[in-house]
XYZ file of C-alpha atoms in Angstrom:
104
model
C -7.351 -43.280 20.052
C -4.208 -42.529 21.598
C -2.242 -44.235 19.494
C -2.976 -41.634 16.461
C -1.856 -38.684 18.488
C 1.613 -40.227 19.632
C 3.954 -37.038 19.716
C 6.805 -37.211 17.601
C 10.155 -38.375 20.056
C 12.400 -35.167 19.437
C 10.431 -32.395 18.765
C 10.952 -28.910 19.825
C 8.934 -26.694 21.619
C 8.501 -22.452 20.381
C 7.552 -19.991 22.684
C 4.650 -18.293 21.943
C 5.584 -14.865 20.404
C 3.561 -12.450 18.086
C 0.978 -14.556 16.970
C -0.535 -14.822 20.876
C -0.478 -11.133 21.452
C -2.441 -10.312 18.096
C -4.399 -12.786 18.615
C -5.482 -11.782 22.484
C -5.569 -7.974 20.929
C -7.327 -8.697 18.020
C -10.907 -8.216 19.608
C -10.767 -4.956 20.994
C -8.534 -3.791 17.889
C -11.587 -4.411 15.308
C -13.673 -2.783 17.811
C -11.982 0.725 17.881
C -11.095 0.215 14.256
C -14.607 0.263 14.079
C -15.605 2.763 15.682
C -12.954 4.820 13.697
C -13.529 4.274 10.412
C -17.550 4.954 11.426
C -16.733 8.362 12.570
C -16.923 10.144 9.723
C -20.139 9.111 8.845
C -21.295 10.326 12.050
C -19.807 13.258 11.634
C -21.785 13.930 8.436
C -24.735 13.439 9.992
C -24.065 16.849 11.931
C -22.494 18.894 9.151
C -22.974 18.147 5.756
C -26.072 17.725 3.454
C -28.036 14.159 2.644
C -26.428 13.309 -0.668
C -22.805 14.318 1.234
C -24.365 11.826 3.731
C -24.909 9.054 1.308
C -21.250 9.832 -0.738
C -19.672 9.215 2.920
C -21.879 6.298 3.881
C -20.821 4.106 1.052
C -17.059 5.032 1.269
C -17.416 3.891 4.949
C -19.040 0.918 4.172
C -16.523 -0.284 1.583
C -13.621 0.950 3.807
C -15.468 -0.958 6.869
C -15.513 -4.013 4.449
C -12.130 -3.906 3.206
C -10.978 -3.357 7.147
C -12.999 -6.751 8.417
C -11.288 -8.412 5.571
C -7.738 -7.623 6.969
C -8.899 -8.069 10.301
C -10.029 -11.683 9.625
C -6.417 -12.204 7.197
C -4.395 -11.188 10.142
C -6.634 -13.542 12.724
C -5.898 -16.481 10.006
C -2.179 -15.949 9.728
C -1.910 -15.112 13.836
C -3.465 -19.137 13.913
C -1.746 -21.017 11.154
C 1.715 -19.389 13.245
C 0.275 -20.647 16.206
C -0.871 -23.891 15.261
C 2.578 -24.686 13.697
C 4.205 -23.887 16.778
C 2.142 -26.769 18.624
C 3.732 -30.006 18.766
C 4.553 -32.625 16.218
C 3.173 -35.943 15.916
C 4.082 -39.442 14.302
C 2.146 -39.849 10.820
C 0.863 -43.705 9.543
C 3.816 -45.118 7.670
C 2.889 -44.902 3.816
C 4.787 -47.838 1.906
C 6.221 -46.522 -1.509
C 5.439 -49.521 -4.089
C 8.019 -47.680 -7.124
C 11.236 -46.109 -4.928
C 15.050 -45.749 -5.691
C 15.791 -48.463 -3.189
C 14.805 -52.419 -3.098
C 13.111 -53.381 -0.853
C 15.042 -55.507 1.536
């Protein structure tokens, strides 16, 4: 088993940068977000009449949709940066049968 994770000789190590701070924020971030976009539909509740009520309810439903969907974008994107900073390893030799060059 070791032998198929050999690190590639060479590589370079990145320091972790954006990807680890969105991605340690990222919880309490879709949290309050939330709780924000909720709000007005609490608010309703209080002031405004039952078909107001329902109006608000599905506009913060589809915004509460649309927000967990760039919530989860962002969490991809934070990992693919981060898992491209990790190091490289040595991949299985793949013999070309047609190339440019003979083979010796």
């Amino acid at each position: 088993m070791s032998e198929w994770l050999r690190k590639l000789p060479g590589y370079q190590v990145y320091e972790p940068g954006l990807e680890r701070k969105v991605l340690h924020q990222l919880p309490q971030f879709t949290v309050m977000g939330s709780l924000a976009i909720a709000l007005p539909s609490l608010l309703a509740r209080l002031l405004l009449s039952p078909k107001a009520e329902r109006i608000i309810d599905i506009l913060v439903v589809g915004t509460e949709i649309f927000f967990l969907g760039m919530v989860l974008t962002l969490a991809i994107a934070a990992l693919i940066v981060m898992l491209a900073k990790g190091p490289a390893y040595v991949a299985d030799a793949y013999p070309l049968t047609e190339s440019d060059r003979p083979v010796k």
